[in-house]
Amino acid sequence: MLVVMKKKVIEKKIQAVINAIEKKGCAARLLPAGDRVSIGILHHNGLVKPADFLGLDGVKEVILVAKPYKLVSREFQPENTHIKIGDAVFGNGSFPVIAGPCAVENENQVLSIAKSVKNAGAKIFRGGAFKPRTSPYSFQGLGKRGLILLAKVREETGLPIVTEVMDVETFDIVERYADIVQIGTRNMQNFSLLKRAGTSDKPILLKRGMSATLIEWLMAAEYIMEKGNTKIILCERGVRTFVRHSRNTLDLSVVPAAKKLSHLPIIIDPSHAAGERDQVLCLAYAAAALGADGAMIEVHNHPEEALSDGAQSLYPDQFFTAMKTMKAIHAIIEKK
Ligand code: PEP
Ligand code: MN
């Protein structure tokens, strides 16, 4: 349930509504939007009704949220959520691009890639320090050493950093180094991790589970938001289907579908969907044409020597050209 307050209502009236909600044994969540404030009522188990709040001073209306996900729904918040990180804003109609290698391998590698992607116009640098790998014999990432190298990239280039967290145990350290904490496809329904992410003050990049429905994905985001962290960026990275011609199948239609149901920004990762670099370019252009809120693309200075995901990593010059094309496509969409 959502209590919408009248415009420019004074603090005292808002507090009185919060007190009334808490008196009923429910939790209140303040949702400021422009010059209006709304208050979400959580955990009410049907024990409260709109009439309990409609008569209170300053209340404009009470909306029943029918969806199982509440805080992330458009019913709760009709306006898009904007998330600003460095020079990038996700959700305001712009198309910021995150780029970098799959994994942090060494200092030269990350610095070289970071300089070229920055030069091409990327706004955020990506690189995994803790890597979720299908095989225990594959490169597992540099761990803390990788985080230190990412901090060096930020220091030298000014680019904010996104990196993946794999478990609750390493959340503190990843959160300390990262500007955006990524939760990968394999952990989308790791509920303890989602709850921990909800107590973080860092934005969370929540990838879609490889076999998750849109509703399951939004419910995962709800876990994070319910704990208080409202800065969530959804990332579509392809889902598992019967096809063999690509690593995953990029679900393009999930972008308009998610935007209809939720106010959260949604970006596209064409790299993990494609699995091979030739397809990455086409899918990145599709992301720009779709009106997604950005893209995340893997780039490597020597993809043939990469310790993970080399086949899908773009060469720096390919990325440079791709950025120009994405920008041109996005400009057409933006005008419309
Ligand atoms: C990644 O971004 O490096 C990654 C492992 O992605 P995903 O969780 O989508 O497989
Ligand atoms: Mn990868």
Short mmCIF file of C-alpha atoms and ligand atoms in Angstrom, two decimals:
data_model
loop_
_atom_site.label_atom_id
_atom_site.label_comp_id
_atom_site.label_asym_id
_atom_site.label_seq_id
_atom_site.Cartn_x
_atom_site.Cartn_y
_atom_site.Cartn_z
CA MET A 1 0.00 0.00 0.00
CA LEU A 2 1.20 3.48 -0.80
CA VAL A 3 0.21 6.69 0.96
CA VAL A 4 0.70 9.64 -1.41
CA MET A 5 1.09 12.95 0.38
CA LYS A 6 -0.04 16.30 -1.02
CA LYS A 7 2.62 18.48 -2.65
CA LYS A 8 5.04 20.39 -0.38
CA VAL A 9 3.51 18.96 2.77
CA ILE A 10 5.35 19.80 6.00
CA GLU A 11 7.61 17.31 7.77
CA LYS A 12 5.33 17.09 10.82
CA LYS A 13 2.42 15.75 8.76
CA ILE A 14 4.66 13.14 7.11
CA GLN A 15 5.88 12.02 10.52
CA ALA A 16 2.30 11.73 11.78
CA VAL A 17 1.48 9.33 8.91
CA ILE A 18 4.63 7.29 9.62
CA ASN A 19 3.64 7.07 13.29
CA ALA A 20 0.14 5.91 12.34
CA ILE A 21 1.63 3.20 10.09
CA GLU A 22 4.04 1.99 12.76
CA LYS A 23 1.30 2.00 15.37
CA LYS A 24 -0.48 -0.59 13.22
CA GLY A 25 2.63 -2.78 13.49
CA CYS A 26 3.73 -2.11 9.88
CA ALA A 27 6.95 -0.71 8.45
CA ALA A 28 6.96 2.67 6.70
CA ARG A 29 9.32 3.50 3.84
CA LEU A 30 9.71 7.14 2.78
CA LEU A 31 9.79 7.64 -1.01
CA PRO A 32 10.58 11.23 -1.99
CA ALA A 33 9.87 12.18 -5.63
CA GLY A 34 10.19 15.83 -6.67
CA ASP A 35 8.08 18.09 -4.47
CA ARG A 36 5.89 15.19 -3.37
CA VAL A 37 6.56 12.50 -0.81
CA SER A 38 4.96 9.06 -0.71
CA ILE A 39 5.12 6.56 2.11
CA GLY A 40 5.16 2.85 1.40
CA ILE A 41 3.52 0.52 3.90
CA LEU A 42 5.37 -2.77 4.14
CA HIS A 43 4.65 -6.05 5.93
CA HIS A 44 1.01 -5.19 6.42
CA ASN A 45 -0.37 -8.70 5.79
CA GLY A 46 -3.75 -7.23 4.96
CA LEU A 47 -4.15 -5.82 8.47
CA VAL A 48 -4.48 -2.22 7.31
CA LYS A 49 -6.91 -0.61 4.90
CA PRO A 50 -6.75 2.66 2.93
CA ALA A 51 -9.39 4.23 5.18
CA ASP A 52 -6.91 4.01 8.11
CA PHE A 53 -4.82 6.74 6.48
CA LEU A 54 -7.09 8.60 4.07
CA GLY A 55 -8.37 10.95 6.74
CA LEU A 56 -4.93 11.98 8.01
CA ASP A 57 -3.78 15.54 7.45
CA GLY A 58 -1.77 16.05 4.25
CA VAL A 59 -2.71 12.72 2.66
CA LYS A 60 -3.75 13.01 -1.02
CA GLU A 61 -4.57 9.38 -1.80
CA VAL A 62 -3.85 5.78 -0.83
CA ILE A 63 -2.93 3.33 -3.59
CA LEU A 64 -3.17 -0.43 -3.28
CA VAL A 65 -0.18 -2.14 -4.92
CA ALA A 66 -1.48 -5.40 -6.32
CA LYS A 67 1.88 -6.73 -7.57
CA PRO A 68 3.98 -9.13 -5.45
CA TYR A 69 6.91 -6.76 -5.86
CA LYS A 70 6.09 -3.44 -4.24
CA LEU A 71 8.96 -0.98 -3.87
CA VAL A 72 10.42 -1.66 -7.32
CA SER A 73 7.05 -1.34 -9.06
CA ARG A 74 5.84 1.59 -11.15
CA GLU A 75 2.71 1.64 -9.03
CA PHE A 76 4.87 2.58 -6.07
CA GLN A 77 6.96 5.07 -8.00
CA PRO A 78 5.74 6.26 -11.42
CA GLU A 79 8.92 8.27 -12.15
CA ASN A 80 12.09 6.55 -13.39
CA THR A 81 14.79 6.06 -10.80
CA HIS A 82 17.95 7.97 -11.75
CA ILE A 83 21.25 6.62 -10.48
CA LYS A 84 24.27 8.88 -10.80
CA ILE A 85 27.75 7.44 -10.59
CA GLY A 86 30.63 9.70 -11.63
CA ASP A 87 29.69 11.18 -15.02
CA ALA A 88 27.12 8.48 -15.72
CA VAL A 89 23.40 8.65 -15.03
CA PHE A 90 21.35 5.47 -15.42
CA GLY A 91 17.62 5.91 -16.01
CA ASN A 92 17.43 9.48 -17.33
CA GLY A 93 17.28 8.61 -21.03
CA SER A 94 21.05 8.70 -21.56
CA PHE A 95 23.10 5.66 -22.58
CA PRO A 96 26.18 5.30 -20.35
CA VAL A 97 28.51 2.45 -21.26
CA ILE A 98 30.46 0.32 -18.77
CA ALA A 99 33.49 -1.43 -20.29
CA GLY A 100 36.53 -3.45 -19.30
CA PRO A 101 37.84 -6.99 -19.17
CA CYS A 102 35.97 -9.98 -17.81
CA ALA A 103 38.65 -10.42 -15.14
CA VAL A 104 41.39 -8.30 -13.62
CA GLU A 105 44.64 -10.10 -14.59
CA ASN A 106 47.49 -7.67 -13.94
CA GLU A 107 48.24 -3.96 -13.63
CA ASN A 108 49.34 -3.39 -17.22
CA GLN A 109 46.29 -5.13 -18.56
CA VAL A 110 43.72 -3.15 -16.55
CA LEU A 111 45.45 0.20 -17.00
CA SER A 112 45.86 -0.27 -20.73
CA ILE A 113 42.23 -1.34 -21.22
CA ALA A 114 40.92 1.39 -18.92
CA LYS A 115 42.75 4.11 -20.86
CA SER A 116 41.40 2.90 -24.20
CA VAL A 117 37.80 2.48 -23.04
CA LYS A 118 37.87 5.89 -21.39
CA ASN A 119 39.20 7.40 -24.58
CA ALA A 120 36.35 5.73 -26.48
CA GLY A 121 33.79 7.32 -24.14
CA ALA A 122 33.09 4.61 -21.54
CA LYS A 123 31.91 6.14 -18.27
CA ILE A 124 32.59 3.24 -15.90
CA PHE A 125 35.26 0.53 -15.78
CA ARG A 126 34.40 -3.13 -15.15
CA GLY A 127 36.62 -6.03 -14.09
CA GLY A 128 36.09 -9.11 -11.97
CA ALA A 129 38.35 -9.74 -8.98
CA PHE A 130 36.27 -12.59 -7.55
CA LYS A 131 35.21 -14.70 -10.53
CA PRO A 132 32.35 -17.20 -10.56
CA ARG A 133 33.69 -19.86 -12.97
CA THR A 134 31.94 -22.97 -14.20
CA SER A 135 35.09 -25.02 -13.70
CA PRO A 136 37.08 -25.03 -10.43
CA TYR A 137 40.21 -25.43 -12.61
CA SER A 138 39.64 -22.12 -14.43
CA PHE A 139 41.18 -18.82 -13.30
CA GLN A 140 39.27 -17.76 -10.20
CA GLY A 141 40.30 -14.10 -10.15
CA LEU A 142 42.93 -12.22 -8.17
CA GLY A 143 40.64 -11.60 -5.19
CA LYS A 144 41.74 -8.71 -2.99
CA ARG A 145 44.78 -8.03 -5.23
CA GLY A 146 42.34 -7.50 -8.06
CA LEU A 147 40.37 -4.97 -6.02
CA ILE A 148 43.57 -3.05 -5.28
CA LEU A 149 44.33 -2.91 -9.01
CA LEU A 150 40.82 -1.66 -9.70
CA ALA A 151 41.35 1.11 -7.15
CA LYS A 152 44.52 2.03 -9.04
CA VAL A 153 42.54 2.23 -12.29
CA ARG A 154 40.08 4.60 -10.62
CA GLU A 155 42.91 6.72 -9.26
CA GLU A 156 44.69 6.97 -12.62
CA THR A 157 41.69 7.39 -14.94
CA GLY A 158 38.96 8.81 -12.70
CA LEU A 159 36.61 6.08 -13.91
CA PRO A 160 34.30 4.58 -11.28
CA ILE A 161 34.58 0.81 -10.85
CA VAL A 162 32.05 -2.01 -11.02
CA THR A 163 33.07 -5.43 -9.79
CA GLU A 164 31.27 -8.60 -8.76
CA VAL A 165 30.63 -9.85 -5.24
CA MET A 166 30.22 -13.61 -4.96
CA ASP A 167 29.25 -14.15 -1.34
CA VAL A 168 28.28 -12.51 1.93
CA GLU A 169 31.75 -13.21 3.41
CA THR A 170 33.52 -10.96 0.89
CA PHE A 171 30.80 -8.32 0.67
CA ASP A 172 32.50 -5.87 3.05
CA ILE A 173 35.75 -5.78 1.13
CA VAL A 174 34.16 -5.61 -2.33
CA GLU A 175 31.87 -2.84 -1.16
CA ARG A 176 34.84 -0.89 0.20
CA TYR A 177 36.61 -0.85 -3.18
CA ALA A 178 33.71 -0.78 -5.67
CA ASP A 179 31.62 2.17 -6.81
CA ILE A 180 28.98 -0.28 -8.02
CA VAL A 181 28.65 -3.80 -6.62
CA GLN A 182 27.66 -6.42 -9.18
CA ILE A 183 25.56 -9.46 -8.35
CA GLY A 184 26.01 -12.01 -11.12
CA THR A 185 23.54 -14.25 -12.90
CA ARG A 186 24.42 -17.25 -10.72
CA ASN A 187 23.60 -15.34 -7.54
CA MET A 188 20.41 -13.57 -8.56
CA GLN A 189 18.45 -15.65 -6.10
CA ASN A 190 21.09 -15.86 -3.38
CA PHE A 191 18.77 -14.28 -0.86
CA SER A 192 21.33 -13.73 1.91
CA LEU A 193 23.52 -11.91 -0.59
CA LEU A 194 20.57 -9.81 -1.79
CA LYS A 195 19.71 -8.87 1.81
CA ARG A 196 23.30 -7.87 2.47
CA ALA A 197 23.27 -5.77 -0.72
CA GLY A 198 20.19 -4.07 0.63
CA THR A 199 22.14 -2.69 3.58
CA SER A 200 24.90 -1.29 1.35
CA ASP A 201 25.13 2.37 0.42
CA LYS A 202 26.67 1.42 -2.93
CA PRO A 203 24.54 1.01 -6.08
CA ILE A 204 23.91 -2.62 -7.02
CA LEU A 205 24.12 -3.96 -10.57
CA LEU A 206 21.73 -6.89 -10.46
CA LYS A 207 22.15 -9.29 -13.36
CA ARG A 208 19.24 -11.42 -14.46
CA GLY A 209 19.46 -15.08 -13.49
CA MET A 210 20.11 -17.17 -16.59
CA SER A 211 16.74 -18.87 -16.28
CA ALA A 212 14.83 -16.26 -14.30
CA THR A 213 11.52 -14.77 -15.36
CA LEU A 214 11.10 -11.02 -15.23
CA ILE A 215 8.94 -11.35 -12.12
CA GLU A 216 11.57 -13.46 -10.31
CA TRP A 217 14.17 -10.87 -11.24
CA LEU A 218 12.05 -8.00 -9.91
CA MET A 219 11.43 -9.97 -6.72
CA ALA A 220 15.22 -10.28 -6.32
CA ALA A 221 15.48 -6.50 -6.67
CA GLU A 222 12.69 -6.18 -4.11
CA TYR A 223 14.85 -8.12 -1.60
CA ILE A 224 17.54 -5.46 -1.97
CA MET A 225 15.19 -2.50 -1.84
CA GLU A 226 13.22 -3.84 1.08
CA LYS A 227 16.40 -3.57 3.18
CA GLY A 228 16.73 0.10 2.24
CA ASN A 229 19.03 0.26 -0.78
CA THR A 230 17.11 1.97 -3.58
CA LYS A 231 20.03 2.20 -6.01
CA ILE A 232 19.54 -0.86 -8.20
CA ILE A 233 20.44 -1.18 -11.89
CA LEU A 234 19.00 -4.22 -13.66
CA CYS A 235 21.23 -5.90 -16.24
CA GLU A 236 19.94 -8.30 -18.91
CA ARG A 237 22.75 -10.67 -19.97
CA GLY A 238 20.93 -13.33 -21.93
CA VAL A 239 19.01 -16.40 -20.82
CA ARG A 240 19.57 -20.10 -21.45
CA THR A 241 17.60 -21.44 -24.39
CA PHE A 242 17.86 -24.37 -26.84
CA VAL A 243 19.99 -22.46 -29.36
CA ARG A 244 23.62 -23.35 -30.02
CA HIS A 245 24.57 -20.37 -32.16
CA SER A 246 25.16 -18.07 -29.19
CA ARG A 247 26.21 -18.53 -25.57
CA ASN A 248 22.83 -17.29 -24.34
CA THR A 249 19.81 -15.68 -25.93
CA LEU A 250 19.59 -11.93 -25.36
CA ASP A 251 16.03 -11.18 -24.31
CA LEU A 252 15.51 -7.81 -25.95
CA SER A 253 11.83 -7.62 -25.14
CA VAL A 254 12.57 -7.72 -21.42
CA VAL A 255 13.68 -4.07 -21.64
CA PRO A 256 10.26 -2.56 -22.53
CA ALA A 257 8.57 -5.16 -20.32
CA ALA A 258 10.72 -4.26 -17.29
CA LYS A 259 10.27 -0.55 -17.91
CA LYS A 260 6.52 -0.99 -17.89
CA LEU A 261 6.50 -2.81 -14.55
CA SER A 262 9.37 -1.11 -12.75
CA HIS A 263 10.94 2.32 -12.32
CA LEU A 264 14.45 0.84 -12.12
CA PRO A 265 17.00 1.47 -14.88
CA ILE A 266 17.83 -1.53 -17.07
CA ILE A 267 21.02 -2.01 -19.08
CA ILE A 268 22.17 -4.68 -21.54
CA ASP A 269 25.29 -6.86 -21.38
CA PRO A 270 25.67 -8.10 -24.97
CA SER A 271 29.00 -9.85 -24.20
CA HIS A 272 27.73 -12.65 -21.96
CA ALA A 273 24.66 -13.07 -24.16
CA ALA A 274 26.69 -13.46 -27.36
CA GLY A 275 29.76 -15.39 -26.24
CA GLU A 276 31.57 -14.36 -29.42
CA ARG A 277 32.74 -10.92 -30.40
CA ASP A 278 31.12 -10.64 -33.83
CA GLN A 279 27.69 -10.98 -32.28
CA VAL A 280 28.53 -8.57 -29.45
CA LEU A 281 28.60 -5.61 -31.82
CA CYS A 282 25.14 -6.29 -33.32
CA LEU A 283 23.62 -6.86 -29.89
CA ALA A 284 25.19 -3.68 -28.52
CA TYR A 285 23.59 -1.73 -31.38
CA ALA A 286 20.27 -3.40 -30.61
CA ALA A 287 20.64 -2.28 -26.96
CA ALA A 288 21.13 1.33 -28.08
CA ALA A 289 18.13 1.09 -30.41
CA LEU A 290 15.92 -0.43 -27.71
CA GLY A 291 16.04 2.52 -25.38
CA ALA A 292 17.93 0.57 -22.72
CA ASP A 293 19.55 2.69 -20.00
CA GLY A 294 23.06 1.71 -20.97
CA ALA A 295 25.30 -1.23 -21.79
CA MET A 296 28.12 -3.22 -20.24
CA ILE A 297 30.69 -4.57 -22.68
CA GLU A 298 33.80 -6.71 -22.24
CA VAL A 299 36.97 -5.33 -23.83
CA HIS A 300 40.49 -6.79 -23.70
CA ASN A 301 43.81 -5.52 -25.03
CA HIS A 302 44.86 -9.09 -25.97
CA PRO A 303 41.64 -11.15 -26.11
CA GLU A 304 43.46 -14.21 -27.44
CA GLU A 305 45.48 -14.32 -24.19
CA ALA A 306 42.61 -13.42 -21.83
CA LEU A 307 42.22 -15.61 -18.74
CA SER A 308 38.45 -15.56 -19.12
CA ASP A 309 35.90 -14.75 -21.82
CA GLY A 310 38.48 -13.82 -24.48
CA ALA A 311 36.25 -14.97 -27.35
CA GLN A 312 33.57 -12.43 -26.49
CA SER A 313 35.91 -9.56 -25.62
CA LEU A 314 36.15 -6.73 -28.13
CA TYR A 315 39.51 -5.37 -29.26
CA PRO A 316 39.97 -1.76 -28.11
CA ASP A 317 39.67 -0.38 -31.65
CA GLN A 318 36.47 -2.36 -32.22
CA PHE A 319 35.08 -0.89 -29.01
CA PHE A 320 36.03 2.59 -30.16
CA THR A 321 34.04 2.16 -33.38
CA ALA A 322 31.17 0.47 -31.56
CA MET A 323 30.87 3.45 -29.19
CA LYS A 324 30.46 5.84 -32.11
CA THR A 325 27.76 3.69 -33.68
CA MET A 326 25.92 3.18 -30.39
CA LYS A 327 26.00 6.92 -29.78
CA ALA A 328 24.57 7.63 -33.24
CA ILE A 329 21.81 5.05 -32.82
CA HIS A 330 20.94 6.31 -29.36
CA ALA A 331 20.75 9.90 -30.66
CA ILE A 332 18.06 8.85 -33.18
CA ILE A 333 16.06 7.07 -30.49
CA GLU A 334 16.44 10.00 -28.07
CA LYS A 335 15.07 12.47 -30.67
CA LYS A 336 12.00 10.31 -31.19
C1 PEP B 1 30.57 -10.98 -15.55
O1 PEP B 1 29.96 -9.93 -15.79
O2 PEP B 1 31.80 -11.05 -15.51
C2 PEP B 1 29.81 -12.22 -15.34
C3 PEP B 1 30.35 -13.27 -14.74
O3 PEP B 1 28.56 -12.15 -15.82
P1 PEP B 1 27.29 -13.12 -15.62
O4 PEP B 1 27.02 -13.15 -14.14
O5 PEP B 1 26.24 -12.43 -16.42
O6 PEP B 1 27.66 -14.45 -16.19
MN MN B 2 32.88 -12.42 -18.45
#
